[in-house]
Structure formats: structure tokens, C-alpha cells
Amino acid sequence: MRNSKLHILIILVIAILPFSAASAKKCKKSFEVIILHTNDMHSKIDNMGKLAYLVDSIKTQHPHVFLFSAGDNFTGNPIVDMYPEKGYPMIDLMNRVGFDLSAMGNHEFDLGQETQNKRRSEARFPFISANINIGKSILKKPAPYYLLQVEKCKIPVFSLIQVSENGYPDSHPSRLEGLSFDQPEKKAAEYMKLKKKYGMLIALTHLGIETDVPLAQKYPQIDLIIGGHSHTVMTTPLIENGVMIVQTGSQLKSVGKTTFQVVNGKITDRKYELISLASITHSKPEIQNLIDRYNDNEEMNRVLATAGTPLNNQQELGCLMTDAITSQFKVDFAFQNTGGIRIPYLPKGDILYKDIFRLDPFGNQVVTYTMTLQEVKSLIMNAYNRNKEPDLMVSGMKYSALTDQNGVCTDVVMTDYSGNPFDPSRKYKVGMNSYIGATYVFDHADPGTTNFDTTAQTLINFLKEVKSVSYEGTNRIEIKKK
């Protein structure tokens, strides 16, 4: 028996050794790789024809060209978000343009798990993420990494999704039911073995630059981080601990072109260029025709109301959104988080249906609470201190955030629009979107009542009633340093 076992062991060793030697020899040829990459496209399809033209043009000159997305392909364009098969136009166009790989971003979850599964099954490219645990959810588990085959070489690409302080990516908790998420920096350790095995390692992350930097500091094994989430426009790459970090902004305004050499199974001579799609004067005709068909949507082009003056910033847009809640739900105060205001301005003139879904694409419902003034104060303060800046736009009041020398909000003074204080002895009705209610930390004895209408539908109803709005110069928030 012992001789038999030894015989088997010898056979296994003989079988493995040539294979290992052959694997090592496979990646000896030197060649150039170009990765074109986007991030945070947010359903913006209008430049897809230009992207297709650019990709095709570069592929005619170089043999090894790939196209990656660093996540958040969805949410931000009603033509895509409100399509009968939600999100399908984005997958259709990404397939036709020739994407090879995508990270999972937090807004991939805005589709809901069942729809996300369907869109991913329709994609001709994989979605990857290493720190998503599907648990008892219905989500189809994404692969943690992808092996990019070039010549006889395999270049591993692994992916990580951002995780907030609450343990989840930035999406409504109802869409994350049954899922759990590992902390990205800790989970990354498991994939450093890929560098040892293949000699190269790329991270396609949806973490934000503020997390990509410490990731690079901790893991110098990574050759390249192609990032997303923070919408950072990088005209030059950041080199951190020998790791090159790149990111292209958002909304498919630009494309990154990262070029590197592979020499003896190692990545060398990394270069990066940010290409503005505004500079591309041609569009691939068949892709442009499809974009035009998707954009030809009568319902979304209907006029709802008129803006007498342009809405120039988050304050003015936020006041419009919160006034809709106070008006339609007859609450005393309403709040809107800045992260839920998805466009920077609305021009003077017609306000169309599609403008509302561009402004507020998330489908959050209105939640109402009965709260004391002290509880309202805790909401404003905790929201402010998330990033040491005003986060909640407001209706029904003006407030002053009192900050210390470190920028921390230590108190809030609330008054009506005329500067009069509120009665501290009474309770007030407060409205907000369900994302704030589910993810923000604040004191509230009342668990809240979730209403049927979404915040977008509430705004539509409001605009239909008032017909015309003007918020130029509206300012309901003040910061005062102690």
C-alpha cells in the first residue's frame, strides 16, 4: 500500500511540474495592452456612438484593446431608468459598443435584485465584485475576478464595491435585502495571491479615490487601479506606493486610455490619457441610430410646468423638491439629502417629465414622522457631520448650523422664514425620502409612515398644480462659526 501511494505521488509531481513550467513559459512575449475605461456613466447614452467610434478606431491600430466600466452604469437618465425593461437600453448599447468587463457599482442595485440579474444575464460581458456575499438573497453572485486573456498571458482583474459606515453600499436598504458586504480593504488581501500566480494584478474598483489611495498604500502588489464612485476627473494618473490610480469623472463625458507593456509576464511602462468625448467629431452610425430611437420618447418630453428663472444650484433644486413634500403631504418641514439631487441645475423655461427623473431617479418613497424640535435638530446635525457640510436641503424653515473650529456642527438654530423661533413644546410633522429615513442616524420616537407616492411623483404632482416656479436666490441654510 505504501509503495502504491508513493507511486501515485510521483506521478502527480511529474504531471504538475511540466504544467507549472509550461504555465511560466506562456507569458514570455512582450506586447502592449490598451484598456479604455469609463466609470459612473449613470445611464447617459448620448455619447455611446462617439465611444464606439473611438474604440473601433483604436482597435484598427492596436491588437490588444479592451473596454472596461468601473461601475454605476445605471440611474440618472429617465430614457433608460423608466424604460419598460428597466435599464435595458444601457446593456444593449454596452453590448454593441463592445464592453469587455464591468465592476459592480452601488447604483447597479437600484434596478432591484431580480432586474439586475436579468440585465446581467443579457450582458455579453461579466460583472465582477469580490466583496459581495449573496447570503439568502436572490442575487446571482458575481465572480470576484476575471482573467483577461492576451496572447498566451492571463492578466487577473479583481473588483471591490464601496461599503458605507452602515455596512452597505450607497443604495436603498430594501434593494440589498439578504446581502452582506465585506470591507474592501480587508477582502482585497485574499486576491494578492493572483499577483504571485500570474505576475500581474489590476483592480477595477468602485470605491472612490479616498479609498483607492489607502488600498494602494496597503497593497503595492497591485499594478493598476481603475476606479469609480467618487466621480473624480483625473487628467494625470496618481502614483501611490508604486500603484497607478486612474478615474475619468462621470456621465460618459470622458474616457480613460491606459496603456502598458507586458514584458516577461510583468506590467511595465504604464501611461494614462483622459480623452474628452466632446473632442470626438464622429459617431458610429448604427449606434447613433439606436440612441436616437431610444431618445424618441414622447411621454418624457411632455411639459409639466415652467421655471420662471433658472434653478442654479443644490439649494434652489432642494428647495423645489422639499416644497413639493410640504405642499402635497401637508407637513411642517421636509428634508432632501444633497446626494439625491442628481443634476446641477435646471434652465429657465419648460420643465419636462424627463427633467424630474433626471433630478430624482431613485424611486424613493416619501416617509413622514411626528417629531420634536430636538429630534429634528439631531437629524440636521448628524447629517451635517457626515461630511462637515450642509447635507439636508429644507422646506418649512431656515436653519443655521453652528460649527466649532474643526468644522463640526455642535448646534442648530431653526426659525421660520421670517426669523421667528418655533414652539419647543409642540411636535411637528416632518417629511423626507425613504433613503434618509432608512440610512441616516437621528433621534425619532415615531417609526415613521411610508407613503405610496415616490418623491419624484410628489414633485410631478406639485408642478402640475403650481404651473410655474422660481427659486432664484433662495437660501434657507447658513453656517456660523462659533
Short mmCIF file of C-alpha atoms in Angstrom, two decimals:
data_model
loop_
_atom_site.label_atom_id
_atom_site.label_comp_id
_atom_site.label_asym_id
_atom_site.label_seq_id
_atom_site.Cartn_x
_atom_site.Cartn_y
_atom_site.Cartn_z
CA MET A 1 0.00 0.00 0.00
CA ARG A 2 2.83 2.38 0.90
CA ASN A 3 4.57 1.74 -2.43
CA SER A 4 1.26 2.27 -4.23
CA LYS A 5 0.76 5.67 -2.55
CA LEU A 6 4.35 6.67 -3.32
CA HIS A 7 3.84 5.68 -6.94
CA ILE A 8 0.73 7.88 -7.19
CA LEU A 9 2.56 10.80 -5.55
CA ILE A 10 5.45 10.54 -8.01
CA ILE A 11 3.05 10.50 -10.94
CA LEU A 12 1.26 13.63 -9.60
CA VAL A 13 4.54 15.50 -9.11
CA ILE A 14 5.71 14.58 -12.61
CA ALA A 15 2.36 15.71 -14.02
CA ILE A 16 2.37 19.02 -12.14
CA LEU A 17 5.95 20.07 -12.79
CA PRO A 18 5.75 20.27 -16.60
CA PHE A 19 2.42 22.06 -16.29
CA SER A 20 3.90 24.66 -13.94
CA ALA A 21 6.90 25.12 -16.18
CA ALA A 22 4.64 25.43 -19.22
CA SER A 23 2.49 28.00 -17.42
CA ALA A 24 5.55 30.07 -16.58
CA LYS A 25 6.74 29.98 -20.17
CA LYS A 26 3.39 31.04 -21.63
CA CYS A 27 3.85 34.73 -20.83
CA LYS A 28 7.31 35.45 -22.23
CA LYS A 29 6.42 37.52 -25.28
CA SER A 30 6.46 41.33 -24.93
CA PHE A 31 3.43 43.27 -26.11
CA GLU A 32 1.33 46.39 -25.47
CA VAL A 33 -2.14 46.44 -23.88
CA ILE A 34 -4.61 49.33 -24.06
CA ILE A 35 -7.52 49.49 -21.62
CA LEU A 36 -10.17 52.07 -22.43
CA HIS A 37 -12.30 52.69 -19.37
CA THR A 38 -15.28 54.64 -18.09
CA ASN A 39 -16.90 54.92 -14.69
CA ASP A 40 -20.18 56.24 -13.30
CA MET A 41 -21.87 56.52 -16.69
CA HIS A 42 -25.26 56.73 -14.92
CA SER A 43 -27.29 55.73 -17.99
CA LYS A 44 -26.01 58.66 -20.04
CA ILE A 45 -26.25 57.14 -23.53
CA ASP A 46 -25.83 60.18 -25.80
CA ASN A 47 -22.05 59.72 -26.21
CA MET A 48 -22.16 55.97 -26.82
CA GLY A 49 -21.84 56.48 -30.59
CA LYS A 50 -18.69 58.54 -30.10
CA LEU A 51 -17.33 55.93 -27.69
CA ALA A 52 -17.97 53.19 -30.25
CA TYR A 53 -16.19 55.20 -32.95
CA LEU A 54 -13.20 55.78 -30.66
CA VAL A 55 -12.98 52.11 -29.64
CA ASP A 56 -13.16 50.92 -33.24
CA SER A 57 -10.56 53.47 -34.37
CA ILE A 58 -8.04 52.41 -31.73
CA LYS A 59 -8.68 48.70 -32.42
CA THR A 60 -7.69 49.19 -36.06
CA GLN A 61 -4.24 50.34 -34.89
CA HIS A 62 -3.60 48.07 -31.90
CA PRO A 63 -4.21 44.33 -31.48
CA HIS A 64 -4.87 44.27 -27.72
CA VAL A 65 -7.58 46.83 -26.84
CA PHE A 66 -10.18 46.28 -24.10
CA LEU A 67 -13.09 48.34 -22.74
CA PHE A 68 -13.92 48.36 -19.02
CA SER A 69 -16.52 50.08 -16.84
CA ALA A 70 -15.75 50.75 -13.17
CA GLY A 71 -19.44 50.54 -12.21
CA ASP A 72 -22.57 52.67 -11.77
CA ASN A 73 -23.75 52.08 -15.31
CA PHE A 74 -27.36 52.76 -14.26
CA THR A 75 -29.52 55.53 -12.70
CA GLY A 76 -29.55 59.08 -13.97
CA ASN A 77 -31.34 59.10 -17.33
CA PRO A 78 -35.11 58.54 -17.46
CA ILE A 79 -34.89 57.21 -21.01
CA VAL A 80 -33.03 54.24 -19.52
CA ASP A 81 -34.36 54.21 -15.96
CA MET A 82 -38.05 54.38 -16.98
CA TYR A 83 -37.78 52.07 -19.98
CA PRO A 84 -40.34 49.21 -19.82
CA GLU A 85 -37.44 46.79 -19.31
CA LYS A 86 -35.68 48.95 -16.73
CA GLY A 87 -32.03 49.57 -17.62
CA TYR A 88 -32.11 47.53 -20.83
CA PRO A 89 -31.02 50.33 -23.22
CA MET A 90 -27.77 50.67 -21.28
CA ILE A 91 -26.94 46.96 -21.53
CA ASP A 92 -27.98 46.90 -25.19
CA LEU A 93 -25.63 49.77 -26.04
CA MET A 94 -22.76 48.48 -23.89
CA ASN A 95 -23.02 45.14 -25.71
CA ARG A 96 -22.96 46.79 -29.13
CA VAL A 97 -20.10 49.14 -28.26
CA GLY A 98 -18.07 46.14 -27.09
CA PHE A 99 -17.53 46.37 -23.33
CA ASP A 100 -15.38 43.52 -22.05
CA LEU A 101 -15.89 43.88 -18.29
CA SER A 102 -17.74 45.89 -15.63
CA ALA A 103 -17.38 46.35 -11.89
CA MET A 104 -20.49 46.26 -9.72
CA GLY A 105 -21.29 49.77 -8.50
CA ASN A 106 -23.73 50.75 -5.78
CA HIS A 107 -26.23 52.01 -8.36
CA GLU A 108 -26.34 48.62 -10.06
CA PHE A 109 -28.58 47.74 -7.08
CA ASP A 110 -31.08 50.49 -7.96
CA LEU A 111 -32.54 48.06 -10.51
CA GLY A 112 -33.58 45.67 -7.74
CA GLN A 113 -32.00 42.24 -7.45
CA GLU A 114 -34.33 40.40 -9.85
CA THR A 115 -33.99 43.00 -12.60
CA GLN A 116 -30.26 43.26 -12.01
CA ASN A 117 -29.95 39.50 -12.53
CA LYS A 118 -31.81 39.81 -15.81
CA ARG A 119 -29.72 42.73 -17.11
CA ARG A 120 -26.50 40.93 -16.17
CA SER A 121 -27.69 37.77 -17.95
CA GLU A 122 -28.25 39.86 -21.10
CA ALA A 123 -24.78 41.39 -20.95
CA ARG A 124 -22.12 39.90 -23.24
CA PHE A 125 -19.54 40.82 -20.63
CA PRO A 126 -19.20 39.85 -16.95
CA PHE A 127 -19.90 41.99 -13.89
CA ILE A 128 -17.40 41.26 -11.10
CA SER A 129 -17.06 42.05 -7.40
CA ALA A 130 -15.11 40.27 -4.66
CA ASN A 131 -16.80 41.64 -1.53
CA ILE A 132 -20.49 40.87 -2.17
CA ASN A 133 -21.94 37.97 -0.16
CA ILE A 134 -25.30 36.85 -1.55
CA GLY A 135 -26.46 35.03 1.61
CA LYS A 136 -30.18 34.27 1.30
CA SER A 137 -30.77 36.95 -1.32
CA ILE A 138 -31.96 36.25 -4.86
CA LEU A 139 -28.94 37.99 -6.36
CA LYS A 140 -26.82 35.94 -8.72
CA LYS A 141 -23.34 36.02 -7.24
CA PRO A 142 -20.82 37.94 -9.36
CA ALA A 143 -17.41 36.41 -9.90
CA PRO A 144 -14.72 38.04 -7.73
CA TYR A 145 -12.24 38.44 -10.57
CA TYR A 146 -11.75 38.00 -14.29
CA LEU A 147 -8.77 36.66 -16.24
CA LEU A 148 -8.02 38.89 -19.21
CA GLN A 149 -6.52 36.70 -21.92
CA VAL A 150 -3.85 38.45 -24.01
CA GLU A 151 -1.57 36.39 -26.25
CA LYS A 152 -0.69 33.44 -24.00
CA CYS A 153 -0.84 35.60 -20.89
CA LYS A 154 -3.61 35.90 -18.32
CA ILE A 155 -3.95 39.22 -16.53
CA PRO A 156 -6.15 38.99 -13.42
CA VAL A 157 -8.61 41.82 -12.76
CA PHE A 158 -10.43 41.82 -9.41
CA SER A 159 -13.11 44.20 -8.21
CA LEU A 160 -14.41 45.74 -4.99
CA ILE A 161 -17.56 47.75 -4.24
CA GLN A 162 -17.72 50.60 -1.71
CA VAL A 163 -19.20 49.93 1.72
CA SER A 164 -20.53 52.79 3.84
CA GLU A 165 -20.42 53.11 7.63
CA ASN A 166 -23.73 51.24 7.85
CA GLY A 167 -22.13 48.19 6.23
CA TYR A 168 -23.84 48.58 2.85
CA PRO A 169 -23.14 50.29 -0.46
CA ASP A 170 -24.97 53.57 -1.12
CA SER A 171 -28.31 52.20 -2.27
CA HIS A 172 -31.70 51.88 -0.61
CA PRO A 173 -31.56 49.08 2.01
CA SER A 174 -34.72 47.49 0.58
CA ARG A 175 -32.73 46.63 -2.54
CA LEU A 176 -29.96 44.97 -0.52
CA GLU A 177 -32.15 42.51 1.37
CA GLY A 178 -30.34 39.28 2.23
CA LEU A 179 -26.94 40.60 1.16
CA SER A 180 -23.84 41.34 3.20
CA PHE A 181 -20.63 43.08 2.20
CA ASP A 182 -17.03 42.61 3.30
CA GLN A 183 -14.89 45.64 4.00
CA PRO A 184 -12.99 46.17 0.73
CA GLU A 185 -9.50 46.78 2.10
CA LYS A 186 -9.65 43.61 4.20
CA LYS A 187 -11.16 41.48 1.42
CA ALA A 188 -8.50 42.59 -1.05
CA ALA A 189 -5.88 40.59 0.86
CA GLU A 190 -7.38 37.34 -0.46
CA TYR A 191 -6.62 38.33 -4.05
CA MET A 192 -2.96 39.23 -3.72
CA LYS A 193 -2.29 35.55 -4.49
CA LEU A 194 -3.29 36.36 -8.07
CA LYS A 195 -0.22 38.58 -8.41
CA LYS A 196 2.00 35.74 -7.24
CA LYS A 197 0.38 33.28 -9.63
CA TYR A 198 0.15 35.44 -12.75
CA GLY A 199 2.80 38.11 -12.17
CA MET A 200 0.33 40.97 -12.78
CA LEU A 201 -2.72 42.40 -11.00
CA ILE A 202 -5.33 45.05 -11.90
CA ALA A 203 -8.05 46.32 -9.56
CA LEU A 204 -11.27 47.55 -11.20
CA THR A 205 -12.83 49.28 -8.21
CA HIS A 206 -15.96 51.17 -7.28
CA LEU A 207 -14.61 52.63 -4.05
CA GLY A 208 -13.86 56.29 -4.69
CA ILE A 209 -10.43 57.89 -4.77
CA GLU A 210 -10.50 58.32 -0.99
CA THR A 211 -10.48 54.51 -0.61
CA ASP A 212 -8.35 53.67 -3.65
CA VAL A 213 -5.41 55.57 -2.12
CA PRO A 214 -5.24 53.56 1.14
CA LEU A 215 -5.84 50.39 -0.91
CA ALA A 216 -2.70 51.22 -2.90
CA GLN A 217 -0.79 52.06 0.27
CA LYS A 218 -1.64 48.67 1.75
CA TYR A 219 -1.19 46.54 -1.37
CA PRO A 220 1.75 47.57 -3.56
CA GLN A 221 1.25 44.25 -5.38
CA ILE A 222 -1.47 45.96 -7.44
CA ASP A 223 -0.11 47.34 -10.71
CA LEU A 224 -3.10 49.48 -11.64
CA ILE A 225 -6.34 50.68 -10.02
CA ILE A 226 -9.07 51.72 -12.45
CA GLY A 227 -11.54 53.41 -10.14
CA GLY A 228 -15.01 54.90 -9.86
CA HIS A 229 -17.67 56.12 -7.40
CA SER A 230 -16.18 59.49 -6.45
CA HIS A 231 -16.63 60.94 -9.99
CA THR A 232 -13.04 62.20 -9.87
CA VAL A 233 -11.79 63.72 -13.11
CA MET A 234 -8.12 62.76 -13.41
CA THR A 235 -6.17 64.31 -16.27
CA THR A 236 -2.98 62.73 -14.93
CA PRO A 237 -2.61 59.46 -13.04
CA LEU A 238 -1.89 59.30 -9.33
CA ILE A 239 1.05 57.10 -8.35
CA GLU A 240 0.65 55.89 -4.78
CA ASN A 241 3.15 53.41 -3.31
CA GLY A 242 4.08 52.40 -6.84
CA VAL A 243 0.43 51.74 -7.78
CA MET A 244 -1.08 53.78 -10.62
CA ILE A 245 -4.63 55.06 -9.89
CA VAL A 246 -6.90 56.45 -12.63
CA GLN A 247 -10.51 57.63 -12.88
CA THR A 248 -12.44 59.51 -15.57
CA GLY A 249 -15.19 61.60 -13.93
CA SER A 250 -18.79 60.62 -14.72
CA GLN A 251 -21.71 60.61 -17.17
CA LEU A 252 -19.63 59.37 -20.11
CA LYS A 253 -18.11 62.78 -20.74
CA SER A 254 -14.61 61.32 -20.95
CA VAL A 255 -12.84 58.00 -21.47
CA GLY A 256 -9.59 56.89 -19.92
CA LYS A 257 -6.93 55.33 -22.11
CA THR A 258 -4.46 53.38 -20.00
CA THR A 259 -1.58 51.78 -21.88
CA PHE A 260 1.05 49.42 -20.51
CA GLN A 261 3.67 46.97 -21.71
CA VAL A 262 3.80 43.34 -20.66
CA VAL A 263 7.42 42.15 -20.55
CA ASN A 264 8.24 38.65 -19.29
CA GLY A 265 4.89 38.42 -17.52
CA LYS A 266 5.22 41.79 -15.76
CA ILE A 267 3.42 45.10 -16.33
CA THR A 268 5.79 47.96 -17.18
CA ASP A 269 5.71 51.45 -18.73
CA ARG A 270 2.21 52.45 -17.58
CA LYS A 271 0.71 55.52 -19.27
CA TYR A 272 -2.66 57.24 -18.99
CA GLU A 273 -4.58 59.74 -21.08
CA LEU A 274 -8.01 61.28 -20.45
CA ILE A 275 -9.95 61.65 -23.71
CA SER A 276 -12.87 64.07 -23.77
CA LEU A 277 -15.69 62.69 -25.89
CA ALA A 278 -16.57 66.28 -26.80
CA SER A 279 -13.36 66.21 -28.88
CA ILE A 280 -14.57 63.21 -30.91
CA THR A 281 -16.30 64.58 -34.01
CA HIS A 282 -17.61 61.26 -35.39
CA SER A 283 -20.20 58.80 -34.12
CA LYS A 284 -20.65 55.19 -35.20
CA PRO A 285 -23.81 55.40 -37.37
CA GLU A 286 -25.59 52.21 -36.27
CA ILE A 287 -25.03 53.06 -32.59
CA GLN A 288 -26.17 56.66 -33.09
CA ASN A 289 -29.35 55.48 -34.83
CA LEU A 290 -30.16 53.25 -31.87
CA ILE A 291 -29.51 56.10 -29.41
CA ASP A 292 -31.85 58.33 -31.40
CA ARG A 293 -34.58 55.67 -31.29
CA TYR A 294 -34.25 55.29 -27.53
CA ASN A 295 -34.34 59.07 -27.04
CA ASP A 296 -37.50 59.46 -29.14
CA ASN A 297 -39.87 59.21 -26.15
CA GLU A 298 -43.00 61.37 -26.32
CA GLU A 299 -44.03 60.84 -22.70
CA MET A 300 -40.70 62.02 -21.29
CA ASN A 301 -40.78 65.16 -23.45
CA ARG A 302 -44.14 66.37 -22.13
CA VAL A 303 -44.12 69.77 -20.38
CA LEU A 304 -45.04 69.76 -16.70
CA ALA A 305 -44.50 73.37 -15.67
CA THR A 306 -42.34 76.42 -16.30
CA ALA A 307 -39.26 77.66 -14.46
CA GLY A 308 -39.53 81.45 -14.39
CA THR A 309 -35.84 81.65 -13.52
CA PRO A 310 -33.08 79.04 -13.74
CA LEU A 311 -32.51 76.79 -10.71
CA ASN A 312 -28.78 77.23 -10.39
CA ASN A 313 -27.61 75.04 -7.53
CA GLN A 314 -28.42 72.34 -4.96
CA GLN A 315 -30.07 74.84 -2.61
CA GLU A 316 -32.58 76.00 -5.20
CA LEU A 317 -33.25 72.50 -6.53
CA GLY A 318 -33.50 71.13 -2.99
CA CYS A 319 -35.99 73.82 -2.00
CA LEU A 320 -38.15 72.88 -5.01
CA MET A 321 -38.05 69.20 -4.05
CA THR A 322 -38.82 69.79 -0.38
CA ASP A 323 -41.55 72.35 -1.08
CA ALA A 324 -43.27 69.64 -3.09
CA ILE A 325 -43.34 67.40 0.01
CA THR A 326 -44.62 70.09 2.39
CA SER A 327 -47.30 71.08 -0.12
CA GLN A 328 -48.50 67.61 -1.09
CA PHE A 329 -48.30 65.95 2.33
CA LYS A 330 -49.19 68.98 4.49
CA VAL A 331 -46.16 68.54 6.74
CA ASP A 332 -44.43 71.32 8.69
CA PHE A 333 -40.89 70.56 7.49
CA ALA A 334 -39.35 68.49 4.70
CA PHE A 335 -35.76 67.45 4.01
CA GLN A 336 -33.82 66.30 0.94
CA ASN A 337 -30.25 64.96 1.04
CA THR A 338 -27.80 66.51 -1.41
CA GLY A 339 -26.71 63.09 -2.70
CA GLY A 340 -30.24 62.59 -4.00
CA ILE A 341 -30.12 65.76 -6.14
CA ARG A 342 -28.67 64.32 -9.31
CA ILE A 343 -28.43 67.28 -11.68
CA PRO A 344 -26.59 70.57 -11.04
CA TYR A 345 -29.24 72.95 -12.42
CA LEU A 346 -32.47 73.37 -14.36
CA PRO A 347 -32.60 76.08 -17.03
CA LYS A 348 -35.27 78.74 -17.31
CA GLY A 349 -38.26 77.61 -19.37
CA ASP A 350 -40.16 74.36 -19.77
CA ILE A 351 -39.75 71.67 -17.12
CA LEU A 352 -40.23 68.27 -18.76
CA TYR A 353 -41.13 64.90 -17.27
CA LYS A 354 -37.63 63.65 -18.06
CA ASP A 355 -36.12 66.54 -16.07
CA ILE A 356 -37.82 65.23 -12.91
CA PHE A 357 -36.46 61.72 -13.35
CA ARG A 358 -33.01 63.11 -14.09
CA LEU A 359 -33.22 65.18 -10.91
CA ASP A 360 -34.64 62.37 -8.77
CA PRO A 361 -34.09 58.93 -10.38
CA PHE A 362 -34.11 56.68 -7.33
CA GLY A 363 -37.76 55.78 -6.79
CA ASN A 364 -37.61 56.58 -3.07
CA GLN A 365 -40.95 56.94 -1.30
CA VAL A 366 -41.99 59.78 0.98
CA VAL A 367 -41.80 58.94 4.69
CA THR A 368 -43.48 61.14 7.31
CA TYR A 369 -42.69 61.41 11.03
CA THR A 370 -44.07 63.22 14.04
CA MET A 371 -41.03 64.73 15.76
CA THR A 372 -39.98 67.10 18.50
CA LEU A 373 -37.73 70.05 17.65
CA GLN A 374 -34.89 68.29 19.47
CA GLU A 375 -35.33 65.25 17.25
CA VAL A 376 -35.33 67.44 14.14
CA LYS A 377 -32.16 69.08 15.38
CA SER A 378 -30.48 65.67 15.77
CA LEU A 379 -31.34 64.88 12.15
CA ILE A 380 -29.81 68.10 10.82
CA MET A 381 -26.68 67.86 13.00
CA ASN A 382 -25.93 64.23 12.26
CA ALA A 383 -26.45 64.81 8.54
CA TYR A 384 -24.16 67.86 8.60
CA ASN A 385 -21.40 65.99 10.40
CA ARG A 386 -21.27 63.18 7.85
CA ASN A 387 -19.02 65.38 5.68
CA LYS A 388 -18.81 68.57 7.78
CA GLU A 389 -21.06 70.48 5.37
CA PRO A 390 -24.80 71.08 4.89
CA ASP A 391 -26.36 67.88 3.63
CA LEU A 392 -30.10 68.44 4.08
CA MET A 393 -31.98 70.93 1.96
CA VAL A 394 -35.13 72.08 3.71
CA SER A 395 -38.69 73.38 3.39
CA GLY A 396 -40.81 74.99 6.11
CA MET A 397 -37.88 76.53 7.98
CA LYS A 398 -34.49 78.16 7.78
CA TYR A 399 -31.63 76.80 9.86
CA SER A 400 -28.19 77.92 10.97
CA ALA A 401 -25.53 75.29 11.63
CA LEU A 402 -23.18 76.39 14.42
CA THR A 403 -19.73 74.84 13.95
CA ASP A 404 -16.60 74.65 16.08
CA GLN A 405 -13.04 75.32 14.93
CA ASN A 406 -12.84 71.79 13.47
CA GLY A 407 -15.91 72.30 11.33
CA VAL A 408 -18.11 70.03 13.46
CA CYS A 409 -21.71 71.12 13.86
CA THR A 410 -22.41 71.44 17.59
CA ASP A 411 -25.82 73.13 17.49
CA VAL A 412 -28.59 74.16 15.11
CA VAL A 413 -30.83 77.22 15.28
CA MET A 414 -34.17 76.77 13.48
CA THR A 415 -36.60 79.57 12.60
CA ASP A 416 -39.47 80.20 10.23
CA TYR A 417 -38.80 82.12 7.03
CA SER A 418 -39.26 85.43 8.88
CA GLY A 419 -36.72 84.53 11.57
CA ASN A 420 -39.19 83.64 14.32
CA PRO A 421 -38.36 80.67 16.60
CA PHE A 422 -40.56 77.59 16.74
CA ASP A 423 -42.52 76.40 19.79
CA PRO A 424 -40.30 73.83 21.58
CA SER A 425 -43.30 72.36 23.41
CA ARG A 426 -45.14 71.05 20.36
CA LYS A 427 -44.47 68.24 17.91
CA TYR A 428 -44.10 68.76 14.17
CA LYS A 429 -44.87 66.72 11.09
CA VAL A 430 -41.72 66.05 9.05
CA GLY A 431 -41.36 64.53 5.56
CA MET A 432 -38.29 63.10 3.85
CA ASN A 433 -37.36 60.43 1.32
CA SER A 434 -37.16 56.82 2.46
CA TYR A 435 -33.39 56.69 1.86
CA ILE A 436 -32.83 59.32 4.57
CA GLY A 437 -35.24 57.52 6.88
CA ALA A 438 -33.52 54.17 6.40
CA THR A 439 -29.84 55.16 6.41
CA TYR A 440 -29.39 58.39 8.42
CA VAL A 441 -28.86 58.33 12.17
CA PHE A 442 -31.25 60.60 14.09
CA ASP A 443 -33.50 60.56 17.15
CA HIS A 444 -37.15 59.74 16.48
CA ALA A 445 -39.67 58.06 18.75
CA ASP A 446 -42.11 57.80 15.83
CA PRO A 447 -41.02 54.93 13.50
CA GLY A 448 -42.42 56.83 10.53
CA THR A 449 -45.12 56.19 7.95
CA THR A 450 -44.12 55.21 4.42
CA ASN A 451 -46.43 56.64 1.79
CA PHE A 452 -47.29 55.21 -1.62
CA ASP A 453 -46.03 58.15 -3.69
CA THR A 454 -42.37 58.44 -4.61
CA THR A 455 -40.58 61.75 -4.17
CA ALA A 456 -40.43 62.10 -7.98
CA GLN A 457 -44.20 61.59 -8.32
CA THR A 458 -44.74 64.05 -5.47
CA LEU A 459 -42.74 66.66 -7.37
CA ILE A 460 -44.67 65.93 -10.57
CA ASN A 461 -47.98 66.41 -8.73
CA PHE A 462 -46.72 69.65 -7.20
CA LEU A 463 -45.56 71.09 -10.51
CA LYS A 464 -48.85 70.22 -12.18
CA GLU A 465 -50.62 72.26 -9.52
CA VAL A 466 -48.40 75.33 -9.36
CA LYS A 467 -47.63 75.51 -13.12
CA SER A 468 -44.69 77.87 -12.59
CA VAL A 469 -41.80 78.08 -10.10
CA SER A 470 -38.99 80.49 -9.34
CA TYR A 471 -36.28 79.86 -6.75
CA GLU A 472 -33.53 82.22 -7.86
CA GLY A 473 -31.53 83.35 -4.83
CA THR A 474 -33.42 81.12 -2.37
CA ASN A 475 -31.20 80.31 0.61
CA ARG A 476 -32.53 78.59 3.73
CA ILE A 477 -29.24 77.41 5.25
CA GLU A 478 -26.50 79.34 6.99
CA ILE A 479 -23.20 78.23 8.55
CA LYS A 480 -21.93 80.13 11.58
CA LYS A 481 -18.60 79.51 13.23
CA LYS A 482 -18.53 79.78 16.99
#
